[in-house]
CSV table of C-alpha atoms and ligand atoms in Angstrom, one decimal:
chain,number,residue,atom,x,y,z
A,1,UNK,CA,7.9,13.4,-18.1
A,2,UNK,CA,5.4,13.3,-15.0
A,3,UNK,CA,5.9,11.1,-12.0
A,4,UNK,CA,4.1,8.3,-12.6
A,5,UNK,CA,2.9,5.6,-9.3
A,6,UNK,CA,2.0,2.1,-8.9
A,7,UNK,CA,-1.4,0.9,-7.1
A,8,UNK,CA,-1.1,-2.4,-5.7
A,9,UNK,CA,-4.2,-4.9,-5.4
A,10,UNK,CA,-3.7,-6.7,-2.2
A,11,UNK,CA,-5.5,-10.2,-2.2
A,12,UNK,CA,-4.2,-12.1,-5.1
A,13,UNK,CA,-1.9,-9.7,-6.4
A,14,UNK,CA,1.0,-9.2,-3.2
A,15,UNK,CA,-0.6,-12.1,-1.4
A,16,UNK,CA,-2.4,-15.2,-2.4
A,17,UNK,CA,-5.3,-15.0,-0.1
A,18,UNK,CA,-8.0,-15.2,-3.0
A,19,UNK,CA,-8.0,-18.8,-2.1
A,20,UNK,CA,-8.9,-18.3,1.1
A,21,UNK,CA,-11.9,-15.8,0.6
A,22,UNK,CA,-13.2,-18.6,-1.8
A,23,UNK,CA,-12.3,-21.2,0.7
A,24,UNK,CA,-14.4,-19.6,3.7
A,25,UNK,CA,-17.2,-17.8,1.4
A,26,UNK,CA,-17.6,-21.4,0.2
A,27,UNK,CA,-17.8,-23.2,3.6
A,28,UNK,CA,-20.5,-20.8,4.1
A,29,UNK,CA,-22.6,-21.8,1.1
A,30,UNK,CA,-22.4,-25.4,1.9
A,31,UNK,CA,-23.8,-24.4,5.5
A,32,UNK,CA,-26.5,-22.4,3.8
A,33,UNK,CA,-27.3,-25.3,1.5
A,34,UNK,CA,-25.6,-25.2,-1.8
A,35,UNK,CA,-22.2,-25.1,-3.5
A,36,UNK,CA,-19.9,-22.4,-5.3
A,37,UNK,CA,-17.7,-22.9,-8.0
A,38,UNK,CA,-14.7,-20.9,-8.6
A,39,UNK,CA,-15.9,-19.9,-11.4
A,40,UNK,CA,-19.0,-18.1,-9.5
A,41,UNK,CA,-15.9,-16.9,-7.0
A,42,UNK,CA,-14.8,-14.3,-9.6
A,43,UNK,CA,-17.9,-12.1,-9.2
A,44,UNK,CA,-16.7,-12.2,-5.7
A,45,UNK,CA,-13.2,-11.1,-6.5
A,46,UNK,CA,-12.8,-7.4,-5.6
A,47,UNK,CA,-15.8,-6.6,-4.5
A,48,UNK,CA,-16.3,-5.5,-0.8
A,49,UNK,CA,-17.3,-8.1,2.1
A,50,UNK,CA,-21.0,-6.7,2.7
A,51,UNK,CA,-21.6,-7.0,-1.4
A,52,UNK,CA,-19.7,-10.3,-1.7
A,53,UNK,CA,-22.6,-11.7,0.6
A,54,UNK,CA,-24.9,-10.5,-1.4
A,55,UNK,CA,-23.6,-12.1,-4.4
A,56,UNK,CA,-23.2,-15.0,-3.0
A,57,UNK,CA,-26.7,-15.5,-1.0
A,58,UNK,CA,-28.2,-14.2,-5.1
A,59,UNK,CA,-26.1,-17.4,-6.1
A,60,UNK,CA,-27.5,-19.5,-3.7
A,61,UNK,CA,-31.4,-17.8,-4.2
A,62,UNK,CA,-31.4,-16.9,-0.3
A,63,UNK,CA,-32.8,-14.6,1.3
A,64,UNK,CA,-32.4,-13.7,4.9
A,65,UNK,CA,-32.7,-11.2,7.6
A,66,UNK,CA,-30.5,-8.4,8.4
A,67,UNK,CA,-29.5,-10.2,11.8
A,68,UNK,CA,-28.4,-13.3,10.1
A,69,UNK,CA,-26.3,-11.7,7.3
A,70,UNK,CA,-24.3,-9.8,10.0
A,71,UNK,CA,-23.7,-12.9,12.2
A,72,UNK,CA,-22.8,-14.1,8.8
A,73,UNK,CA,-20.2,-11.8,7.9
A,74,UNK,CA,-19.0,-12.2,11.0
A,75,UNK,CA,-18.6,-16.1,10.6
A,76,UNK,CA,-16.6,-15.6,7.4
A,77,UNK,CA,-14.3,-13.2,8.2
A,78,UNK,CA,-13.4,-15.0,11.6
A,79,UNK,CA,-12.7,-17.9,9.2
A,80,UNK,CA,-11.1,-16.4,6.7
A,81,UNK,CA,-8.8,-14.9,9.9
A,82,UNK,CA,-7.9,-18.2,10.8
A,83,UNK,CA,-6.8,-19.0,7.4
A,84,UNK,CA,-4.2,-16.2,7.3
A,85,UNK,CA,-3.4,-16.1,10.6
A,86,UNK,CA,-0.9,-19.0,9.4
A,87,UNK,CA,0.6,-17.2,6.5
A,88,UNK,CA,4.0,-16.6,6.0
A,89,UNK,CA,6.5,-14.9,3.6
A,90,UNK,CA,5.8,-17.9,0.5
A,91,UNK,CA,2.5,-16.5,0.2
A,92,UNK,CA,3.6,-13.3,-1.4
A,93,UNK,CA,3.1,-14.0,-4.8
A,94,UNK,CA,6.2,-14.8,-7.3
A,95,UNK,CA,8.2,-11.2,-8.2
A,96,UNK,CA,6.3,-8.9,-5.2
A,97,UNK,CA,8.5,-9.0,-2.8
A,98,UNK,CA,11.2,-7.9,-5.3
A,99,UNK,CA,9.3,-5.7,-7.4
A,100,UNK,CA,8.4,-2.9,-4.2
A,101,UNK,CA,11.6,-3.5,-2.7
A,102,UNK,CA,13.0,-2.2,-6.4
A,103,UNK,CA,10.3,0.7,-6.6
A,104,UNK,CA,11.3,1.8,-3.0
A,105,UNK,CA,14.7,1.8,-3.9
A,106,UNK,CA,14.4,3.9,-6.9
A,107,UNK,CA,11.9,5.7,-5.4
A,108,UNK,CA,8.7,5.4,-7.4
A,109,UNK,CA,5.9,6.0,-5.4
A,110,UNK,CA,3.7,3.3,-4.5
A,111,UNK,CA,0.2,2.7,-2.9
A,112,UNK,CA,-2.4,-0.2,-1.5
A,113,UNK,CA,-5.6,0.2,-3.2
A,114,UNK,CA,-7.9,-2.5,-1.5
A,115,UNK,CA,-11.5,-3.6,-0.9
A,116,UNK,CA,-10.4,-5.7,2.5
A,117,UNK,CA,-10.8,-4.5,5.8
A,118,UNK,CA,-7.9,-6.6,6.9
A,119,UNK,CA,-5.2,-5.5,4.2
A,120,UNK,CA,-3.1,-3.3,7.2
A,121,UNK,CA,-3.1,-6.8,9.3
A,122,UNK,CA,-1.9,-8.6,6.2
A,123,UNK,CA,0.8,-6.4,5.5
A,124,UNK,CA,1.7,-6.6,8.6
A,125,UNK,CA,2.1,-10.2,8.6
A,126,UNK,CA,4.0,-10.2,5.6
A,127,UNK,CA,6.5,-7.0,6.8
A,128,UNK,CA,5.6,-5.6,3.7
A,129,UNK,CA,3.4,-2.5,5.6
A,130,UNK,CA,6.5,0.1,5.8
A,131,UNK,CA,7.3,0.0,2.2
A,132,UNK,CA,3.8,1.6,1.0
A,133,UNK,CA,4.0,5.5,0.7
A,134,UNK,CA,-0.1,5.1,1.2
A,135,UNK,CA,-2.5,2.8,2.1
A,136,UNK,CA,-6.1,3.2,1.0
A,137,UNK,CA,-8.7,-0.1,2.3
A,138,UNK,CA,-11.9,-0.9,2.6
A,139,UNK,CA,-11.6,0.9,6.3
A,140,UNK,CA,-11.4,4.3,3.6
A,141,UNK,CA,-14.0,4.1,1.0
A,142,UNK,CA,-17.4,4.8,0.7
A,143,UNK,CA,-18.1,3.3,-2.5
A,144,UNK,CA,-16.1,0.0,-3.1
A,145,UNK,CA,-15.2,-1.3,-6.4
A,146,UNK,CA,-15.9,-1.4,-9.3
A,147,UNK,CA,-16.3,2.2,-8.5
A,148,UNK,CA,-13.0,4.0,-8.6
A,149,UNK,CA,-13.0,6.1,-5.3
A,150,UNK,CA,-9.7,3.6,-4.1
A,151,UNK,CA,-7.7,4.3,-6.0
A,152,UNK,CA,-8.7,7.9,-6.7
A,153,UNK,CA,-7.4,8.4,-2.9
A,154,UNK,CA,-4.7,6.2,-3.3
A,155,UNK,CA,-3.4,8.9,-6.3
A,156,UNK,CA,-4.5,11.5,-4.3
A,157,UNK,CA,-2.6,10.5,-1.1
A,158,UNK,CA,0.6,9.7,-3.5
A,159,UNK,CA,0.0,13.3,-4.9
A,160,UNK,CA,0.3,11.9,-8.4
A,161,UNK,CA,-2.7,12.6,-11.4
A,162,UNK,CA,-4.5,9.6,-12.1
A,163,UNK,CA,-3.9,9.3,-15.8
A,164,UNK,CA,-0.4,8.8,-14.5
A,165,UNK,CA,-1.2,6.1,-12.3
A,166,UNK,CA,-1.3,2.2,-13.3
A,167,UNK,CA,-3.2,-0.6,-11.4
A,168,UNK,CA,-2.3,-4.1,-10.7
A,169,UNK,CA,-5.5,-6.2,-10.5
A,170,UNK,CA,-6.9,-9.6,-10.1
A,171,UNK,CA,-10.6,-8.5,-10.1
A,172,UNK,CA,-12.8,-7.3,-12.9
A,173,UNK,CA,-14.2,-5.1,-10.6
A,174,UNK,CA,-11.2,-3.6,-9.9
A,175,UNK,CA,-9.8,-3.5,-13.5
A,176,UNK,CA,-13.2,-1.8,-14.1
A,177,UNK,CA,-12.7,0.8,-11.7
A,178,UNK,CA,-9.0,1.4,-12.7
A,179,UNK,CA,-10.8,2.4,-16.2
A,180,UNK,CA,-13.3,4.4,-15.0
A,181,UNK,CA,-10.4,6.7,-12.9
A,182,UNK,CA,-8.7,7.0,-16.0
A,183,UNK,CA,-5.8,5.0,-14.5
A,184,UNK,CA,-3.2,2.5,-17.1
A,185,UNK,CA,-4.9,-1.4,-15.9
A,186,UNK,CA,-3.0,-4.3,-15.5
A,187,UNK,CA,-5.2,-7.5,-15.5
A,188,UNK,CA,-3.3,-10.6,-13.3
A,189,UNK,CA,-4.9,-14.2,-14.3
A,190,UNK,CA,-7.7,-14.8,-16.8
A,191,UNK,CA,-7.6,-12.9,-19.9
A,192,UNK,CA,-11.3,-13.8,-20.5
A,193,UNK,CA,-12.1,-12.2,-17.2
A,194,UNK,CA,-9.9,-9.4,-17.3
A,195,UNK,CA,-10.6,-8.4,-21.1
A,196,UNK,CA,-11.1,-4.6,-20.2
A,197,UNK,CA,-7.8,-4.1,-18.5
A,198,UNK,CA,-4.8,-2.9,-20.8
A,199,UNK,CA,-2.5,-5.5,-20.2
A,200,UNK,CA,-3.3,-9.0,-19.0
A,201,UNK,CA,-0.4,-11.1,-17.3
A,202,UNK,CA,-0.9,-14.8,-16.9
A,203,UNK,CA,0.5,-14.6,-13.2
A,204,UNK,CA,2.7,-12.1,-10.8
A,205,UNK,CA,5.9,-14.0,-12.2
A,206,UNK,CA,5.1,-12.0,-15.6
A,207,UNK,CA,4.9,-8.5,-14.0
A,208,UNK,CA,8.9,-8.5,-13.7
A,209,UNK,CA,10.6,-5.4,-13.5
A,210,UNK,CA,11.4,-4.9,-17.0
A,211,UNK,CA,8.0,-4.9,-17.9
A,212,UNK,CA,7.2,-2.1,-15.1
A,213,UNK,CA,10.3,0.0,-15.6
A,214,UNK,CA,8.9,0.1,-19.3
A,215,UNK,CA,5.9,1.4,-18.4
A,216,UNK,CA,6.9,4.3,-16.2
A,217,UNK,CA,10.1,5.3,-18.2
B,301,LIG,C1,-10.9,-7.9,-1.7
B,301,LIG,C2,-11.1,-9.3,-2.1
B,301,LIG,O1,-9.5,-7.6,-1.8
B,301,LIG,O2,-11.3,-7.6,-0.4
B,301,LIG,C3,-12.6,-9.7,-1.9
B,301,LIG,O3,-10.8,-9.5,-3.5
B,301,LIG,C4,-13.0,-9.4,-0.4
B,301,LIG,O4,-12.7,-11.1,-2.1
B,301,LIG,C5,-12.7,-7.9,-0.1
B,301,LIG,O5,-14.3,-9.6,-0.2
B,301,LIG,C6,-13.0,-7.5,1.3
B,301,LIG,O6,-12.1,-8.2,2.2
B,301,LIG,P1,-12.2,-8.3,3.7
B,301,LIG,O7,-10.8,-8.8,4.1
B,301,LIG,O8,-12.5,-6.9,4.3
B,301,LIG,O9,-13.3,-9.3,4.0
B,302,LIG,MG1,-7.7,-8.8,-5.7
């Protein structure tokens, strides 16, 4: 049997700081003039900071200048810094903490494969950064998600072949870029948004070890 790894999702998988991408890309719409749902949110999900603009300012049918979407993305991210400079340890999700502490310990190999420039800080925070055998972020890729250059470093780094690798995702673009690197996809949260992936868990609490151990047995 070949080694098989684990990529890890950062924001809303380990740690739920979804809410507070929505939370500041939100305040910014209201500033710009109109409102976002958190339904609209999930196109935002996954997708890299620049793009998640984008999305948004298509949402909100506004266009502006190159100068202004940078002081922009600067605005946001200085909120959304604020918002998890107060985090703590009960914001990694239900079963994280124990799941990687149980992969380190039996010595499964496991990687970050994120879209956020600010994944090594969150680690970090959480004393969760040691544990990773690799970490691939947005500070790494090219091409963000939904194309699957992440996490085809993030295998590469663990020195494992992707058709033996299985993502954990919150994103649609992420569970479609699992897919396209060949990769085993688990969806976390909405089955109608994650259709594609090949198992969809209601919430972390579901991804218990049993169900992982199964899966690289
Ligand atoms: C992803 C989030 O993990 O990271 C996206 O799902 C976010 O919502 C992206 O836009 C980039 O994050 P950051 O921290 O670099 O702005
Ligand atoms: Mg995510």
């Amino acid at each position: 049997m070949s080694k098989k790894a684990i990529i890890f999702d950062l924001d809303g998988v380990i740690v739920d700081t979804a809410k507070y991408h929505y939370l500041a890309w939100r305040e910014l719409a209201i500033q710009l003039g109109f409102d976002f749902t958190e339904a609209q949110n999930e196109q935002l999900k996954g997708v890299s900071r620049v793009r998640s603009l984008e999305i948004l300012l298509d949402l909100g049918n506004v266009s502006l200048e190159e100068e202004e979407k940078t002081k922009l993305l600067i605005e946001k991210n200085n909120q959304y810094l604020e918002y998890i400079a107060e985090m703590d340890h009960s914001e990694i999700l239900p079963g994280i903490d124990d799941l990687l502490h149980y992969l380190k310990l039996n010595k499964v190999p496991f990687s970050l494969g994120s879209a956020s420039k600010n994944a090594r800080l969150i680690l970090e925070t959480l004393e969760l950064l040691d544990l990773f055998d690799a970490i691939v972020d947005g500070n790494d890729v090219s091409t963000a998600k939904p194309d699957p250059e992440v996490f085809l470093i993030a295998a590469q780094k663990l020195g494992v072949d992707p058709e033996n690798c299985i993502v954990i995702e919150d994103a649609q673009a992420g569970i479609e870029a699992a897919n396209k690197a060949n990769m085993l996809s688990i969806g976390i949260g909405d089955e109608k948004v994650l259709q594609d992936a090949n198992y969809i868990l209601n919430d972390t609490s579901e991804l218990t070890i049993d169900f992982i151990q199964k899966l690289i047995d």
